[in-house]
Tab-separated table of C-alpha atoms in Angstrom:
chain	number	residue	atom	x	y	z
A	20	UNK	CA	108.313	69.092	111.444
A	21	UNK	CA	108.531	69.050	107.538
A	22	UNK	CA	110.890	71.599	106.059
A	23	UNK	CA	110.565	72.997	102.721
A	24	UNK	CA	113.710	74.836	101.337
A	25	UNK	CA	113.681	77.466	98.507
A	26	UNK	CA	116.657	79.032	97.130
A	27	UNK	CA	117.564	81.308	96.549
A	28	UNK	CA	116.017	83.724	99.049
A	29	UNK	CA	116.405	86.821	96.233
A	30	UNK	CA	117.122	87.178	93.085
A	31	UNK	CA	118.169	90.138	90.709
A	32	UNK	CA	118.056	89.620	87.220
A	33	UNK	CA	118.086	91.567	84.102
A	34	UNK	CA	115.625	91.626	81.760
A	35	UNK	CA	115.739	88.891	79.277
A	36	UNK	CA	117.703	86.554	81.258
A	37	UNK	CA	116.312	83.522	83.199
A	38	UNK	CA	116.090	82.362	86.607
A	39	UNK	CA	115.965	78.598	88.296
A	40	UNK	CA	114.648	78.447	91.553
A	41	UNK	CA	114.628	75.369	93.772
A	42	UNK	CA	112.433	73.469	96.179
A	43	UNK	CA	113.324	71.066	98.328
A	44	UNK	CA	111.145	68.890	100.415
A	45	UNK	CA	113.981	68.352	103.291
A	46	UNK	CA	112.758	65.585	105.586
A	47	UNK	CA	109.950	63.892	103.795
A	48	UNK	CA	109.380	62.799	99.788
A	49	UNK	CA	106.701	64.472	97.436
A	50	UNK	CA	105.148	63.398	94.450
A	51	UNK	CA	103.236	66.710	93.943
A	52	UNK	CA	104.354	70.595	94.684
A	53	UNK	CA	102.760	73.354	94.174
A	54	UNK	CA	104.483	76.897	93.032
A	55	UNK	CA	102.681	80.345	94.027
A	56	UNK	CA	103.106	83.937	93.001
A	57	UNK	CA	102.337	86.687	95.460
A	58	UNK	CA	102.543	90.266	93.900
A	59	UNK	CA	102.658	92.899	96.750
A	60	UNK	CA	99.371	93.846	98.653
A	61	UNK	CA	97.429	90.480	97.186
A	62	UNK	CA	97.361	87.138	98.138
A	63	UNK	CA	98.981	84.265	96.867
A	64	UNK	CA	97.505	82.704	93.622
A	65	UNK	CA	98.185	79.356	92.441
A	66	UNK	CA	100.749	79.142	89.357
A	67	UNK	CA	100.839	75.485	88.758
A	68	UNK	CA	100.962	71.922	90.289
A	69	UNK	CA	104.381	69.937	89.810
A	70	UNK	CA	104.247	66.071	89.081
A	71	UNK	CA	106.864	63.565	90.043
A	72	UNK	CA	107.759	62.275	86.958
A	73	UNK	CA	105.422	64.035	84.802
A	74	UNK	CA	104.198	67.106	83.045
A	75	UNK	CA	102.844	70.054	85.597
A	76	UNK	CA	99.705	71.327	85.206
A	77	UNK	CA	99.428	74.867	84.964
A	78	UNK	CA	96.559	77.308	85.517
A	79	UNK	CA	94.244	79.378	83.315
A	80	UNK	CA	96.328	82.210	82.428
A	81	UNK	CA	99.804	80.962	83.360
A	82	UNK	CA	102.216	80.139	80.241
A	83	UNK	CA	104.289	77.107	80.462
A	84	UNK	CA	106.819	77.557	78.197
A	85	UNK	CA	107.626	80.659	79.810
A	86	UNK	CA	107.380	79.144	83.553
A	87	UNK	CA	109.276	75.752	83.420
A	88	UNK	CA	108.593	73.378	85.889
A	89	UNK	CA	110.505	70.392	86.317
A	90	UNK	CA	109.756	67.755	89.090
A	91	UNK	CA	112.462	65.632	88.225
A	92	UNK	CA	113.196	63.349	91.865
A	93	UNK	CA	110.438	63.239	94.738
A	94	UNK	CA	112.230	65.656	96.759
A	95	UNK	CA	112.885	68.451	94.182
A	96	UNK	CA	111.084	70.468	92.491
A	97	UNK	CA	112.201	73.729	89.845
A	98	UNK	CA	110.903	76.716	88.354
A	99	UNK	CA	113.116	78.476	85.716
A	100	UNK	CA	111.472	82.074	84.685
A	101	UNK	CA	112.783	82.100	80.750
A	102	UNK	CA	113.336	85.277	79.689
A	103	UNK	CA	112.183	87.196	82.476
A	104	UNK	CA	110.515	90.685	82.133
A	105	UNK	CA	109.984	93.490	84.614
A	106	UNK	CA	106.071	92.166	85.186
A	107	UNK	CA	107.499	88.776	86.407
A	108	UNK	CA	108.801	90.486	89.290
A	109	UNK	CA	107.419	88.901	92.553
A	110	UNK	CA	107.395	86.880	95.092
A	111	UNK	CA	107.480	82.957	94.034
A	112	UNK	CA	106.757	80.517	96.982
A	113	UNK	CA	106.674	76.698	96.841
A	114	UNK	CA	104.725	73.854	98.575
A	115	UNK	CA	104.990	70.368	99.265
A	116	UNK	CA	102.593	67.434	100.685
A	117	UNK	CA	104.409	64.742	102.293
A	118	UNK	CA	103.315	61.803	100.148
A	119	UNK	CA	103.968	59.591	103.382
A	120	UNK	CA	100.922	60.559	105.181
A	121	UNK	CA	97.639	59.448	104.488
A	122	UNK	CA	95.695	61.339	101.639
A	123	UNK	CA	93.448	64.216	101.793
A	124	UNK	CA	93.965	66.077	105.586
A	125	UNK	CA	98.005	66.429	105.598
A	126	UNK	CA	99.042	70.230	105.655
A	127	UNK	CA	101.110	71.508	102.779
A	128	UNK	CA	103.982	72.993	104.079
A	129	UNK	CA	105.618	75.975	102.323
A	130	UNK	CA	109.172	77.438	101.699
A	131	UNK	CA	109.950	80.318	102.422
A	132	UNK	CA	110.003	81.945	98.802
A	133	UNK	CA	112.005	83.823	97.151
A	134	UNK	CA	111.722	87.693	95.776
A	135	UNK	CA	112.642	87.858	92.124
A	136	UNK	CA	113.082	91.587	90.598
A	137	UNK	CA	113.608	91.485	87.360
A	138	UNK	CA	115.454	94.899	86.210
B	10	UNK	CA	87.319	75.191	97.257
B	11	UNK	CA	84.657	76.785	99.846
B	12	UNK	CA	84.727	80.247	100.169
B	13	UNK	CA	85.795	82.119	103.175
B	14	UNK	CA	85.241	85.200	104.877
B	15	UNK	CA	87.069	86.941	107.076
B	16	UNK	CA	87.256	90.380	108.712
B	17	UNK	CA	90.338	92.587	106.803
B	18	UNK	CA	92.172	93.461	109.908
B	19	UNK	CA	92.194	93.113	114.178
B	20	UNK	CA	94.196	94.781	116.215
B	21	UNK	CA	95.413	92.666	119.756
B	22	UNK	CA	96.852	93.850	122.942
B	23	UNK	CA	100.141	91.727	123.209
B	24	UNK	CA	99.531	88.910	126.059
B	25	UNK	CA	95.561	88.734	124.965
B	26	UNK	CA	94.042	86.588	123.709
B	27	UNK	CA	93.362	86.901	119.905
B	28	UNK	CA	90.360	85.533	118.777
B	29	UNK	CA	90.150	85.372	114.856
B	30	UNK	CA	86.604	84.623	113.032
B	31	UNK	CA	86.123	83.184	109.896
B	32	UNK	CA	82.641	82.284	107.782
B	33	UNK	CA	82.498	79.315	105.672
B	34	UNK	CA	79.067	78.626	105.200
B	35	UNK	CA	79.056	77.082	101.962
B	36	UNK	CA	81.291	74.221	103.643
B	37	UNK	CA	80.781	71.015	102.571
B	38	UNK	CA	80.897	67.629	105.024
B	39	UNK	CA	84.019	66.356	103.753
B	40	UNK	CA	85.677	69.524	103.491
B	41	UNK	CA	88.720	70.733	106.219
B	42	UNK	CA	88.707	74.013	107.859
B	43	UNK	CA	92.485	75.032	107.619
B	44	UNK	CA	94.770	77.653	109.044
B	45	UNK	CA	97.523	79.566	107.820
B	46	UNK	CA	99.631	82.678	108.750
B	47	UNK	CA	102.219	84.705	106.781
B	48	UNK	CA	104.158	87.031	108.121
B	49	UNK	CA	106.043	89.323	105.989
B	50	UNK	CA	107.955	88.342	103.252
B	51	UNK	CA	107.761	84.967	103.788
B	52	UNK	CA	105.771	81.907	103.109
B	53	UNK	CA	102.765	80.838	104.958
B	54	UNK	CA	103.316	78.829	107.835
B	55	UNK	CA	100.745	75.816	108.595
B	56	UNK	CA	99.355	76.849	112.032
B	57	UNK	CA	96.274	74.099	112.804
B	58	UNK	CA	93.162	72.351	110.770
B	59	UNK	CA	90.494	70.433	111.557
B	60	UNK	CA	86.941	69.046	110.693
B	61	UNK	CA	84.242	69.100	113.158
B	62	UNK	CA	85.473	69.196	116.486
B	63	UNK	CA	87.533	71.653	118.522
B	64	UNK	CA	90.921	70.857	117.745
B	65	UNK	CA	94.160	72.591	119.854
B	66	UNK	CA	98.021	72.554	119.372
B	67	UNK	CA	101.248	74.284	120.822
B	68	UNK	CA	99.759	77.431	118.032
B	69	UNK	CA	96.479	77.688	118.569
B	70	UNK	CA	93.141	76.796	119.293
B	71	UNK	CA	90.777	76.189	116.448
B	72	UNK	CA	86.945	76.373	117.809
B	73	UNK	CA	84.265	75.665	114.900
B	74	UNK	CA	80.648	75.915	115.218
B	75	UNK	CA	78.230	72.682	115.363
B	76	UNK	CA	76.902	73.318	111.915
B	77	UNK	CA	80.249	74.032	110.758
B	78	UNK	CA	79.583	77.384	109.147
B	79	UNK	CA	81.789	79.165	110.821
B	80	UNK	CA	85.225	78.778	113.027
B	81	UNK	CA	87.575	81.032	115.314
B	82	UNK	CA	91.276	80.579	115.597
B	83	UNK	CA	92.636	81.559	118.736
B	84	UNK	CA	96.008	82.714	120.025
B	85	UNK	CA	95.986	82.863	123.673
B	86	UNK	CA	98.737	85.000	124.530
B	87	UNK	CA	99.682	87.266	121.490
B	88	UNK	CA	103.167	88.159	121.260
B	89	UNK	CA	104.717	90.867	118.370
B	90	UNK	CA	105.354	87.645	117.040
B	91	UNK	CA	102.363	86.454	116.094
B	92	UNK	CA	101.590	90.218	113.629
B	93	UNK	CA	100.932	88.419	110.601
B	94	UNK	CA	98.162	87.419	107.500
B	95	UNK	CA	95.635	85.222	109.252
B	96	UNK	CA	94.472	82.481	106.254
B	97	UNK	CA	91.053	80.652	107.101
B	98	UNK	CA	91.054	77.918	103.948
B	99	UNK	CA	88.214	75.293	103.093
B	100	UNK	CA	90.181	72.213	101.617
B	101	UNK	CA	88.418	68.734	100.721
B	102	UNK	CA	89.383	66.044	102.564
B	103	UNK	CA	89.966	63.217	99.960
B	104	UNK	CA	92.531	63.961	97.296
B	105	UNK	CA	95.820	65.873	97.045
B	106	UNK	CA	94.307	69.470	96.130
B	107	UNK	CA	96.099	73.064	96.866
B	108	UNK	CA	94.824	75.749	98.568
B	109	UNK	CA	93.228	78.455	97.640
B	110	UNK	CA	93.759	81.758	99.307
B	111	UNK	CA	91.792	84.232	100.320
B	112	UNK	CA	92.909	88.156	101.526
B	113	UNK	CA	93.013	86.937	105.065
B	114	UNK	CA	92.979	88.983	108.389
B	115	UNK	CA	95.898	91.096	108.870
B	116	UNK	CA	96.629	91.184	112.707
B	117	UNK	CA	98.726	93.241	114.258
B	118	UNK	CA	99.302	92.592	117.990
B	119	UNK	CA	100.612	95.881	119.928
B	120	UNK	CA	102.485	96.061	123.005
């Protein structure tokens, strides 16, 4: 089945500093990806899209200069945290579509995020 | 996306059958009913979807009503396994959209 890799799993970082997480569509190509945040006890809520290519689209509320997304091949997608605070610690969790499958009814398929405490 | 409802929590003998319900009765025709689970610190996992009819994999069983407003996911044989947030997610068929998430049912299957 498709595979999704995130790395890294966890990350500890101090405050002020920034992080670059990965996401890897292993077995199939994808021109869009989607990045989640999950804080504990709530469900996941949609950060922003990723483009192949082009400019992500972000949500209401999200800031994109501080959340970087860069969707630079159609098998890899990243999100660098820039200067990361103690509220941006959570739980960060990509998704892919294979783009090889007809439109509309594919699953996404997620990775398996990764837990970011900021200190 | 449709909204869903779904119960907050169901408890399930392991080796039952686990019978998960979910309302979406705003649900519109070219809209997929879609399931997802996560256990525990890690990222959903795409479980089974479908449209109109009854739809079954190596997972589950997905039953939805004739009018659509409604579905139940079924696990057959719960294991310890299978404790996890349930996801029931409307998602429209044509384009490449995300998916929204709900709370979800948090099951917890007991030996």
């Amino acid at each position: 089945g498709a595979v999704v890799s995130q790395h890294p799993s966890r990350v500890i970082c101090k405050s002020g500093t920034s992080v670059k997480i990965e996401c890897r569509s292993l077995d199939f190509q994808a021109t869009t990806m989607f990045w989640y945040r999950q804080f504990p006890k709530q469900s996941l809520m949609l950060m922003a899209t990723s483009n192949e290519g082009s400019k992500a689209t972000y949500e209401q509320g999200v800031e994109k200069d501080k959340f970087l997304i860069n969707h630079a091949s159609l098998t890899l997608s990243t999100l660098t945290v820039t200067s990361a605070h103690p509220e941006d610690s959570s739980f960060y969790i990509c998704s892919a579509r294979d783009s090889g499958q007809g439109a509309g009814n594919s699953p996404l398929h997620f990775g398996n995020g990764t837990r970011l405490t900021v200190t | 996306d449709a909204k869903t409802t779904q119960p907050p929590s169901m408890d399930c003998a392991e080796g039952r059958a686990a019978n998960l319900p979910c309302n979406h009765s705003t649900i519109s025709g070219n809209e997929y009913v879609y399931w997802y689970r996560q256990i525990h610190s890690q990222g959903p996992q795409y479980i089974i979807h479908g449209l109109k009819n009854n739809e079954t994999n190596e997972m589950a069983s997905l039953i939805i009503t004739e009018d659509r407003k409604s579905s139940t996911l079924i696990l057959p044989h719960a294991t310890l396994r299978d404790t996890a947030v349930y996801y029931c997610i409307v998602r429209p068929h044509s384009g490449y959209s995300t998916l929204t998430f709900g709370k979800g049912t948090m099951l917890l299957v007991s030996p």
